[in-house]
mmCIF file with all atom_site columns, C-alpha atoms and ligand atoms in Angstrom:
data_model
loop_
_atom_site.group_PDB
_atom_site.id
_atom_site.type_symbol
_atom_site.label_atom_id
_atom_site.label_alt_id
_atom_site.label_comp_id
_atom_site.label_asym_id
_atom_site.label_entity_id
_atom_site.label_seq_id
_atom_site.pdbx_PDB_ins_code
_atom_site.Cartn_x
_atom_site.Cartn_y
_atom_site.Cartn_z
_atom_site.occupancy
_atom_site.B_iso_or_equiv
_atom_site.pdbx_formal_charge
_atom_site.auth_seq_id
_atom_site.auth_comp_id
_atom_site.auth_asym_id
_atom_site.auth_atom_id
_atom_site.pdbx_PDB_model_num
ATOM   1   C  CA  . MET A 1 1   ? 39.678 225.526 250.979 1.00 0.00 ? 1   MET A CA  1
ATOM   2   C  CA  . VAL A 1 2   ? 41.492 222.872 249.884 1.00 0.00 ? 2   VAL A CA  1
ATOM   3   C  CA  . ARG A 1 3   ? 43.594 222.495 253.297 1.00 0.00 ? 3   ARG A CA  1
ATOM   4   C  CA  . ASN A 1 4   ? 47.319 222.670 253.697 1.00 0.00 ? 4   ASN A CA  1
ATOM   5   C  CA  . ALA A 1 5   ? 47.266 223.326 249.727 1.00 0.00 ? 5   ALA A CA  1
ATOM   6   C  CA  . MET A 1 6   ? 51.043 225.305 249.036 1.00 0.00 ? 6   MET A CA  1
ATOM   7   C  CA  . PRO A 1 7   ? 51.575 228.629 247.704 1.00 0.00 ? 7   PRO A CA  1
ATOM   8   C  CA  . GLY A 1 8   ? 54.325 229.834 245.220 1.00 0.00 ? 8   GLY A CA  1
ATOM   9   C  CA  . PRO A 1 9   ? 57.721 229.751 246.227 1.00 0.00 ? 9   PRO A CA  1
ATOM   10  C  CA  . GLU A 1 10  ? 57.547 233.284 246.589 1.00 0.00 ? 10  GLU A CA  1
ATOM   11  C  CA  . LEU A 1 11  ? 54.973 232.773 249.818 1.00 0.00 ? 11  LEU A CA  1
ATOM   12  C  CA  . SER A 1 12  ? 56.700 229.493 251.498 1.00 0.00 ? 12  SER A CA  1
ATOM   13  C  CA  . SER A 1 13  ? 59.847 228.724 253.169 1.00 0.00 ? 13  SER A CA  1
ATOM   14  C  CA  . THR A 1 14  ? 61.574 225.735 254.320 1.00 0.00 ? 14  THR A CA  1
ATOM   15  C  CA  . VAL A 1 15  ? 61.650 225.237 257.774 1.00 0.00 ? 15  VAL A CA  1
ATOM   16  C  CA  . ARG A 1 16  ? 64.505 222.479 259.406 1.00 0.00 ? 16  ARG A CA  1
ATOM   17  C  CA  . LEU A 1 17  ? 63.885 222.123 263.524 1.00 0.00 ? 17  LEU A CA  1
ATOM   18  C  CA  . MET A 1 18  ? 64.372 219.496 266.333 1.00 0.00 ? 18  MET A CA  1
ATOM   19  C  CA  . LEU A 1 19  ? 61.090 218.073 267.441 1.00 0.00 ? 19  LEU A CA  1
ATOM   20  C  CA  . ASN A 1 20  ? 61.373 216.225 270.338 1.00 0.00 ? 20  ASN A CA  1
ATOM   21  C  CA  . GLY A 1 21  ? 64.349 215.137 269.355 1.00 0.00 ? 21  GLY A CA  1
ATOM   22  C  CA  . ALA A 1 22  ? 64.310 214.015 265.314 1.00 0.00 ? 22  ALA A CA  1
ATOM   23  C  CA  . PRO A 1 23  ? 65.068 217.021 263.254 1.00 0.00 ? 23  PRO A CA  1
ATOM   24  C  CA  . GLN A 1 24  ? 62.485 217.844 260.918 1.00 0.00 ? 24  GLN A CA  1
ATOM   25  C  CA  . GLU A 1 25  ? 62.525 219.413 257.258 1.00 0.00 ? 25  GLU A CA  1
ATOM   26  C  CA  . LEU A 1 26  ? 59.546 220.772 255.001 1.00 0.00 ? 26  LEU A CA  1
ATOM   27  C  CA  . THR A 1 27  ? 58.331 223.589 253.186 1.00 0.00 ? 27  THR A CA  1
ATOM   28  C  CA  . VAL A 1 28  ? 55.385 225.695 254.706 1.00 0.00 ? 28  VAL A CA  1
ATOM   29  C  CA  . ASP A 1 29  ? 53.465 228.326 253.552 1.00 0.00 ? 29  ASP A CA  1
ATOM   30  C  CA  . ASN A 1 30  ? 55.174 231.394 255.218 1.00 0.00 ? 30  ASN A CA  1
ATOM   31  C  CA  . ARG A 1 31  ? 51.644 231.801 257.080 1.00 0.00 ? 31  ARG A CA  1
ATOM   32  C  CA  . THR A 1 32  ? 51.800 228.447 258.583 1.00 0.00 ? 32  THR A CA  1
ATOM   33  C  CA  . THR A 1 33  ? 51.454 228.924 262.573 1.00 0.00 ? 33  THR A CA  1
ATOM   34  C  CA  . LEU A 1 34  ? 53.802 226.811 264.338 1.00 0.00 ? 34  LEU A CA  1
ATOM   35  C  CA  . LEU A 1 35  ? 50.245 224.948 266.021 1.00 0.00 ? 35  LEU A CA  1
ATOM   36  C  CA  . ASP A 1 36  ? 48.660 224.103 262.083 1.00 0.00 ? 36  ASP A CA  1
ATOM   37  C  CA  . LEU A 1 37  ? 52.740 222.352 261.638 1.00 0.00 ? 37  LEU A CA  1
ATOM   38  C  CA  . LEU A 1 38  ? 52.324 220.694 264.346 1.00 0.00 ? 38  LEU A CA  1
ATOM   39  C  CA  . ARG A 1 39  ? 48.782 219.077 264.033 1.00 0.00 ? 39  ARG A CA  1
ATOM   40  C  CA  . ASP A 1 40  ? 48.628 218.978 260.068 1.00 0.00 ? 40  ASP A CA  1
ATOM   41  C  CA  . ARG A 1 41  ? 51.571 218.846 258.931 1.00 0.00 ? 41  ARG A CA  1
ATOM   42  C  CA  . LEU A 1 42  ? 53.380 216.591 261.256 1.00 0.00 ? 42  LEU A CA  1
ATOM   43  C  CA  . ASP A 1 43  ? 50.652 214.347 262.932 1.00 0.00 ? 43  ASP A CA  1
ATOM   44  C  CA  . HIS A 1 44  ? 51.710 215.804 266.875 1.00 0.00 ? 44  HIS A CA  1
ATOM   45  C  CA  . THR A 1 45  ? 47.903 216.636 268.074 1.00 0.00 ? 45  THR A CA  1
ATOM   46  C  CA  . GLY A 1 46  ? 48.855 216.354 271.615 1.00 0.00 ? 46  GLY A CA  1
ATOM   47  C  CA  . THR A 1 47  ? 49.232 220.148 271.252 1.00 0.00 ? 47  THR A CA  1
ATOM   48  C  CA  . LYS A 1 48  ? 45.429 221.282 271.139 1.00 0.00 ? 48  LYS A CA  1
ATOM   49  C  CA  . LYS A 1 49  ? 43.684 224.505 269.318 1.00 0.00 ? 49  LYS A CA  1
ATOM   50  C  CA  . GLY A 1 50  ? 41.569 226.194 272.403 1.00 0.00 ? 50  GLY A CA  1
ATOM   51  C  CA  . CYS A 1 51  ? 41.576 230.072 270.777 1.00 0.00 ? 51  CYS A CA  1
ATOM   52  C  CA  . ASP A 1 52  ? 44.289 230.102 268.752 1.00 0.00 ? 52  ASP A CA  1
ATOM   53  C  CA  . HIS A 1 53  ? 44.719 233.705 269.892 1.00 0.00 ? 53  HIS A CA  1
ATOM   54  C  CA  . GLY A 1 54  ? 46.941 233.528 272.727 1.00 0.00 ? 54  GLY A CA  1
ATOM   55  C  CA  . GLN A 1 55  ? 44.320 233.192 275.219 1.00 0.00 ? 55  GLN A CA  1
ATOM   56  C  CA  . CYS A 1 56  ? 44.306 230.295 276.800 1.00 0.00 ? 56  CYS A CA  1
ATOM   57  C  CA  . GLY A 1 57  ? 47.297 228.290 276.574 1.00 0.00 ? 57  GLY A CA  1
ATOM   58  C  CA  . ALA A 1 58  ? 46.148 224.871 275.304 1.00 0.00 ? 58  ALA A CA  1
ATOM   59  C  CA  . CYS A 1 59  ? 48.983 225.208 272.492 1.00 0.00 ? 59  CYS A CA  1
ATOM   60  C  CA  . THR A 1 60  ? 51.818 226.106 275.088 1.00 0.00 ? 60  THR A CA  1
ATOM   61  C  CA  . VAL A 1 61  ? 54.884 223.905 273.939 1.00 0.00 ? 61  VAL A CA  1
ATOM   62  C  CA  . LEU A 1 62  ? 58.607 224.405 274.344 1.00 0.00 ? 62  LEU A CA  1
ATOM   63  C  CA  . VAL A 1 63  ? 61.065 226.591 272.251 1.00 0.00 ? 63  VAL A CA  1
ATOM   64  C  CA  . ASP A 1 64  ? 64.671 226.166 273.010 1.00 0.00 ? 64  ASP A CA  1
ATOM   65  C  CA  . GLY A 1 65  ? 63.542 225.416 276.622 1.00 0.00 ? 65  GLY A CA  1
ATOM   66  C  CA  . ARG A 1 66  ? 60.966 228.546 276.639 1.00 0.00 ? 66  ARG A CA  1
ATOM   67  C  CA  . ARG A 1 67  ? 57.299 228.284 276.821 1.00 0.00 ? 67  ARG A CA  1
ATOM   68  C  CA  . ALA A 1 68  ? 55.259 230.000 273.737 1.00 0.00 ? 68  ALA A CA  1
ATOM   69  C  CA  . ASN A 1 69  ? 52.201 229.976 272.769 1.00 0.00 ? 69  ASN A CA  1
ATOM   70  C  CA  . SER A 1 70  ? 52.212 228.218 269.283 1.00 0.00 ? 70  SER A CA  1
ATOM   71  C  CA  . CYS A 1 71  ? 49.550 229.369 267.946 1.00 0.00 ? 71  CYS A CA  1
ATOM   72  C  CA  . LEU A 1 72  ? 51.004 232.867 268.159 1.00 0.00 ? 72  LEU A CA  1
ATOM   73  C  CA  . LEU A 1 73  ? 54.133 231.695 266.712 1.00 0.00 ? 73  LEU A CA  1
ATOM   74  C  CA  . LEU A 1 74  ? 54.901 231.257 262.914 1.00 0.00 ? 74  LEU A CA  1
ATOM   75  C  CA  . ALA A 1 75  ? 56.605 228.371 261.980 1.00 0.00 ? 75  ALA A CA  1
ATOM   76  C  CA  . VAL A 1 76  ? 59.166 230.163 260.133 1.00 0.00 ? 76  VAL A CA  1
ATOM   77  C  CA  . ALA A 1 77  ? 60.266 231.245 263.407 1.00 0.00 ? 77  ALA A CA  1
ATOM   78  C  CA  . VAL A 1 78  ? 61.644 228.054 264.963 1.00 0.00 ? 78  VAL A CA  1
ATOM   79  C  CA  . ASP A 1 79  ? 63.761 227.625 261.737 1.00 0.00 ? 79  ASP A CA  1
ATOM   80  C  CA  . GLY A 1 80  ? 66.918 226.121 263.117 1.00 0.00 ? 80  GLY A CA  1
ATOM   81  C  CA  . ARG A 1 81  ? 65.295 225.823 266.794 1.00 0.00 ? 81  ARG A CA  1
ATOM   82  C  CA  . GLU A 1 82  ? 64.478 222.866 269.341 1.00 0.00 ? 82  GLU A CA  1
ATOM   83  C  CA  . VAL A 1 83  ? 60.471 222.063 269.902 1.00 0.00 ? 83  VAL A CA  1
ATOM   84  C  CA  . THR A 1 84  ? 59.230 220.239 272.518 1.00 0.00 ? 84  THR A CA  1
ATOM   85  C  CA  . THR A 1 85  ? 55.673 218.767 272.595 1.00 0.00 ? 85  THR A CA  1
ATOM   86  C  CA  . VAL A 1 86  ? 53.659 217.069 275.553 1.00 0.00 ? 86  VAL A CA  1
ATOM   87  C  CA  . GLU A 1 87  ? 54.944 213.944 273.481 1.00 0.00 ? 87  GLU A CA  1
ATOM   88  C  CA  . GLY A 1 88  ? 58.304 214.608 273.429 1.00 0.00 ? 88  GLY A CA  1
ATOM   89  C  CA  . LEU A 1 89  ? 58.410 214.705 277.683 1.00 0.00 ? 89  LEU A CA  1
ATOM   90  C  CA  . GLU A 1 90  ? 57.756 211.268 278.150 1.00 0.00 ? 90  GLU A CA  1
ATOM   91  C  CA  . ASP A 1 91  ? 61.254 209.264 278.058 1.00 0.00 ? 91  ASP A CA  1
ATOM   92  C  CA  . ASP A 1 92  ? 60.561 205.445 279.127 1.00 0.00 ? 92  ASP A CA  1
ATOM   93  C  CA  . GLU A 1 93  ? 58.245 207.048 281.754 1.00 0.00 ? 93  GLU A CA  1
ATOM   94  C  CA  . PRO A 1 94  ? 56.201 209.826 282.556 1.00 0.00 ? 94  PRO A CA  1
ATOM   95  C  CA  . HIS A 1 95  ? 57.677 212.961 282.604 1.00 0.00 ? 95  HIS A CA  1
ATOM   96  C  CA  . PRO A 1 96  ? 57.863 214.265 286.305 1.00 0.00 ? 96  PRO A CA  1
ATOM   97  C  CA  . MET A 1 97  ? 54.841 216.334 285.898 1.00 0.00 ? 97  MET A CA  1
ATOM   98  C  CA  . GLN A 1 98  ? 53.129 214.200 283.717 1.00 0.00 ? 98  GLN A CA  1
ATOM   99  C  CA  . ALA A 1 99  ? 53.116 211.629 286.999 1.00 0.00 ? 99  ALA A CA  1
ATOM   100 C  CA  . ALA A 1 100 ? 51.819 214.707 289.516 1.00 0.00 ? 100 ALA A CA  1
ATOM   101 C  CA  . PHE A 1 101 ? 49.097 215.596 286.963 1.00 0.00 ? 101 PHE A CA  1
ATOM   102 C  CA  . LEU A 1 102 ? 47.623 211.881 287.548 1.00 0.00 ? 102 LEU A CA  1
ATOM   103 C  CA  . ALA A 1 103 ? 48.747 211.878 290.696 1.00 0.00 ? 103 ALA A CA  1
ATOM   104 C  CA  . HIS A 1 104 ? 46.581 215.060 291.971 1.00 0.00 ? 104 HIS A CA  1
ATOM   105 C  CA  . ASP A 1 105 ? 43.863 214.048 289.844 1.00 0.00 ? 105 ASP A CA  1
ATOM   106 C  CA  . ALA A 1 106 ? 44.421 217.808 287.870 1.00 0.00 ? 106 ALA A CA  1
ATOM   107 C  CA  . PHE A 1 107 ? 42.026 217.123 285.063 1.00 0.00 ? 107 PHE A CA  1
ATOM   108 C  CA  . GLN A 1 108 ? 38.973 216.579 283.805 1.00 0.00 ? 108 GLN A CA  1
ATOM   109 C  CA  . CYS A 1 109 ? 38.469 216.623 280.636 1.00 0.00 ? 109 CYS A CA  1
ATOM   110 C  CA  . GLY A 1 110 ? 42.055 217.140 279.504 1.00 0.00 ? 110 GLY A CA  1
ATOM   111 C  CA  . TYR A 1 111 ? 41.825 219.306 276.871 1.00 0.00 ? 111 TYR A CA  1
ATOM   112 C  CA  . CYS A 1 112 ? 43.739 222.287 278.159 1.00 0.00 ? 112 CYS A CA  1
ATOM   113 C  CA  . THR A 1 113 ? 46.691 218.974 279.771 1.00 0.00 ? 113 THR A CA  1
ATOM   114 C  CA  . PRO A 1 114 ? 49.382 219.389 277.173 1.00 0.00 ? 114 PRO A CA  1
ATOM   115 C  CA  . GLY A 1 115 ? 49.580 222.679 278.032 1.00 0.00 ? 115 GLY A CA  1
ATOM   116 C  CA  . GLN A 1 116 ? 49.532 223.198 281.241 1.00 0.00 ? 116 GLN A CA  1
ATOM   117 C  CA  . ILE A 1 117 ? 52.609 220.325 281.314 1.00 0.00 ? 117 ILE A CA  1
ATOM   118 C  CA  . CYS A 1 118 ? 54.777 222.422 279.109 1.00 0.00 ? 118 CYS A CA  1
ATOM   119 C  CA  . SER A 1 119 ? 53.877 225.550 281.104 1.00 0.00 ? 119 SER A CA  1
ATOM   120 C  CA  . ALA A 1 120 ? 54.318 224.638 284.447 1.00 0.00 ? 120 ALA A CA  1
ATOM   121 C  CA  . ILE A 1 121 ? 57.700 222.793 283.191 1.00 0.00 ? 121 ILE A CA  1
ATOM   122 C  CA  . GLY A 1 122 ? 58.860 225.885 281.746 1.00 0.00 ? 122 GLY A CA  1
ATOM   123 C  CA  . MET A 1 123 ? 57.454 227.885 284.490 1.00 0.00 ? 123 MET A CA  1
ATOM   124 C  CA  . LEU A 1 124 ? 59.541 225.831 286.916 1.00 0.00 ? 124 LEU A CA  1
ATOM   125 C  CA  . ASP A 1 125 ? 62.657 226.779 284.663 1.00 0.00 ? 125 ASP A CA  1
ATOM   126 C  CA  . GLU A 1 126 ? 61.451 230.591 284.960 1.00 0.00 ? 126 GLU A CA  1
ATOM   127 C  CA  . LEU A 1 127 ? 61.044 230.635 288.888 1.00 0.00 ? 127 LEU A CA  1
ATOM   128 C  CA  . ALA A 1 128 ? 64.205 228.603 289.642 1.00 0.00 ? 128 ALA A CA  1
ATOM   129 C  CA  . GLU A 1 129 ? 66.254 231.767 287.359 1.00 0.00 ? 129 GLU A CA  1
ATOM   130 C  CA  . GLY A 1 130 ? 64.501 233.852 289.837 1.00 0.00 ? 130 GLY A CA  1
ATOM   131 C  CA  . TRP A 1 131 ? 62.692 235.817 287.072 1.00 0.00 ? 131 TRP A CA  1
ATOM   132 C  CA  . PRO A 1 132 ? 60.300 238.118 288.781 1.00 0.00 ? 132 PRO A CA  1
ATOM   133 C  CA  . SER A 1 133 ? 56.253 237.909 288.310 1.00 0.00 ? 133 SER A CA  1
ATOM   134 C  CA  . ALA A 1 134 ? 53.509 240.143 288.949 1.00 0.00 ? 134 ALA A CA  1
ATOM   135 C  CA  . VAL A 1 135 ? 53.413 239.152 292.636 1.00 0.00 ? 135 VAL A CA  1
ATOM   136 C  CA  . THR A 1 136 ? 56.977 238.849 293.947 1.00 0.00 ? 136 THR A CA  1
ATOM   137 C  CA  . THR A 1 137 ? 57.548 241.008 296.660 1.00 0.00 ? 137 THR A CA  1
ATOM   138 C  CA  . GLY A 1 138 ? 60.677 239.183 297.725 1.00 0.00 ? 138 GLY A CA  1
ATOM   139 C  CA  . PRO A 1 139 ? 63.413 236.122 296.942 1.00 0.00 ? 139 PRO A CA  1
ATOM   140 C  CA  . VAL A 1 140 ? 61.549 234.056 294.001 1.00 0.00 ? 140 VAL A CA  1
ATOM   141 C  CA  . HIS A 1 141 ? 59.433 231.077 295.818 1.00 0.00 ? 141 HIS A CA  1
ATOM   142 C  CA  . PRO A 1 142 ? 57.455 228.304 294.358 1.00 0.00 ? 142 PRO A CA  1
ATOM   143 C  CA  . ASP A 1 143 ? 53.832 228.960 296.647 1.00 0.00 ? 143 ASP A CA  1
ATOM   144 C  CA  . ASP A 1 144 ? 50.491 228.658 295.467 1.00 0.00 ? 144 ASP A CA  1
ATOM   145 C  CA  . ALA A 1 145 ? 50.299 233.161 294.384 1.00 0.00 ? 145 ALA A CA  1
ATOM   146 C  CA  . GLU A 1 146 ? 53.548 232.489 292.453 1.00 0.00 ? 146 GLU A CA  1
ATOM   147 C  CA  . ILE A 1 147 ? 52.352 229.546 290.843 1.00 0.00 ? 147 ILE A CA  1
ATOM   148 C  CA  . ARG A 1 148 ? 49.061 230.829 290.041 1.00 0.00 ? 148 ARG A CA  1
ATOM   149 C  CA  . GLU A 1 149 ? 50.001 234.136 288.444 1.00 0.00 ? 149 GLU A CA  1
ATOM   150 C  CA  . ARG A 1 150 ? 52.463 232.298 286.182 1.00 0.00 ? 150 ARG A CA  1
ATOM   151 C  CA  . MET A 1 151 ? 50.307 229.633 285.518 1.00 0.00 ? 151 MET A CA  1
ATOM   152 C  CA  . SER A 1 152 ? 47.731 232.220 284.996 1.00 0.00 ? 152 SER A CA  1
ATOM   153 C  CA  . GLY A 1 153 ? 48.241 231.934 280.687 1.00 0.00 ? 153 GLY A CA  1
ATOM   154 C  CA  . ASN A 1 154 ? 46.931 228.600 280.741 1.00 0.00 ? 154 ASN A CA  1
ATOM   155 C  CA  . LEU A 1 155 ? 43.126 228.313 280.880 1.00 0.00 ? 155 LEU A CA  1
ATOM   156 C  CA  . CYS A 1 156 ? 41.088 225.561 282.567 1.00 0.00 ? 156 CYS A CA  1
ATOM   157 C  CA  . ARG A 1 157 ? 37.631 225.478 281.341 1.00 0.00 ? 157 ARG A CA  1
ATOM   158 C  CA  . CYS A 1 158 ? 36.320 222.485 284.000 1.00 0.00 ? 158 CYS A CA  1
ATOM   159 C  CA  . ALA A 1 159 ? 38.425 224.314 286.917 1.00 0.00 ? 159 ALA A CA  1
ATOM   160 C  CA  . ALA A 1 160 ? 41.272 221.697 287.721 1.00 0.00 ? 160 ALA A CA  1
ATOM   161 C  CA  . TYR A 1 161 ? 43.261 225.020 288.707 1.00 0.00 ? 161 TYR A CA  1
ATOM   162 C  CA  . PRO A 1 162 ? 43.431 223.513 292.426 1.00 0.00 ? 162 PRO A CA  1
ATOM   163 C  CA  . ASN A 1 163 ? 44.663 219.805 291.846 1.00 0.00 ? 163 ASN A CA  1
ATOM   164 C  CA  . ILE A 1 164 ? 47.244 221.552 288.708 1.00 0.00 ? 164 ILE A CA  1
ATOM   165 C  CA  . VAL A 1 165 ? 48.914 223.747 291.815 1.00 0.00 ? 165 VAL A CA  1
ATOM   166 C  CA  . ALA A 1 166 ? 49.089 220.902 293.733 1.00 0.00 ? 166 ALA A CA  1
ATOM   167 C  CA  . ALA A 1 167 ? 51.022 218.696 290.791 1.00 0.00 ? 167 ALA A CA  1
ATOM   168 C  CA  . ILE A 1 168 ? 53.309 221.933 290.453 1.00 0.00 ? 168 ILE A CA  1
ATOM   169 C  CA  . ARG A 1 169 ? 53.790 222.479 294.106 1.00 0.00 ? 169 ARG A CA  1
ATOM   170 C  CA  . GLU A 1 170 ? 55.028 219.044 294.121 1.00 0.00 ? 170 GLU A CA  1
ATOM   171 C  CA  . VAL A 1 171 ? 57.290 218.875 291.439 1.00 0.00 ? 171 VAL A CA  1
ATOM   172 C  CA  . ALA A 1 172 ? 58.465 221.686 292.293 1.00 0.00 ? 172 ALA A CA  1
ATOM   173 C  CA  . GLY A 1 173 ? 59.487 220.675 295.692 1.00 0.00 ? 173 GLY A CA  1
ATOM   174 C  CA  . ALA A 1 174 ? 57.473 223.377 297.543 1.00 0.00 ? 174 ALA A CA  1
HETATM 175 S  S1  . FES B 2 .   ? 45.268 228.081 271.182 1.00 0.00 ? 1   FES B S1  1
HETATM 176 FE FE1 . FES B 2 .   ? 46.707 228.907 271.557 1.00 0.00 ? 1   FES B FE1 1
HETATM 177 S  S2  . FES B 2 .   ? 46.656 230.627 273.373 1.00 0.00 ? 1   FES B S2  1
HETATM 178 FE FE2 . FES B 2 .   ? 44.270 229.161 272.718 1.00 0.00 ? 1   FES B FE2 1
HETATM 179 S  S1  . FES B 2 .   ? 41.196 219.570 282.627 1.00 0.00 ? 2   FES B S1  1
HETATM 180 FE FE1 . FES B 2 .   ? 38.929 220.379 280.971 1.00 0.00 ? 2   FES B FE1 1
HETATM 181 S  S2  . FES B 2 .   ? 39.644 222.356 280.443 1.00 0.00 ? 2   FES B S2  1
HETATM 182 FE FE2 . FES B 2 .   ? 40.990 221.445 281.204 1.00 0.00 ? 2   FES B FE2 1
#
């Protein structure tokens, strides 16, 4: 099979998006996921493919500031939207979440880490806005139970979970 072969015009679309602050415009096969667009067409390989089925969270990115599994999102669905990947988090200095993951040694192989970090950033915004989770019983606080529940869509096969929770707790100021 020829990778990235483009189908006829009836099966392709032009997609315009902001990727990490830079405008992008390209024609894509309508069946292309955002994950494959990022990795195969835009050379943004920081976003990882784990399961390709919405089960591991390795592919998590931020779309208009909200976390999303890019393997479940068609590229055509982000037309006109702002996408942030792990490559877009650093601004001269590492993002505070990246720094906290380093300080707390919150990874081993690192394969899940870009997704964990993007997810954690989106998750803290949800928490700050008061979104309840399955373990919320009153006012929302970034305690360990809330962090674990809200990060449960991001799996780590190296089981770095205690250090991941510690890193997120530090950024949350808890
Ligand atoms: S690669 Fe998207 S959830 Fe696993
Ligand atoms: S650090 Fe290896 S899968 Fe998470």
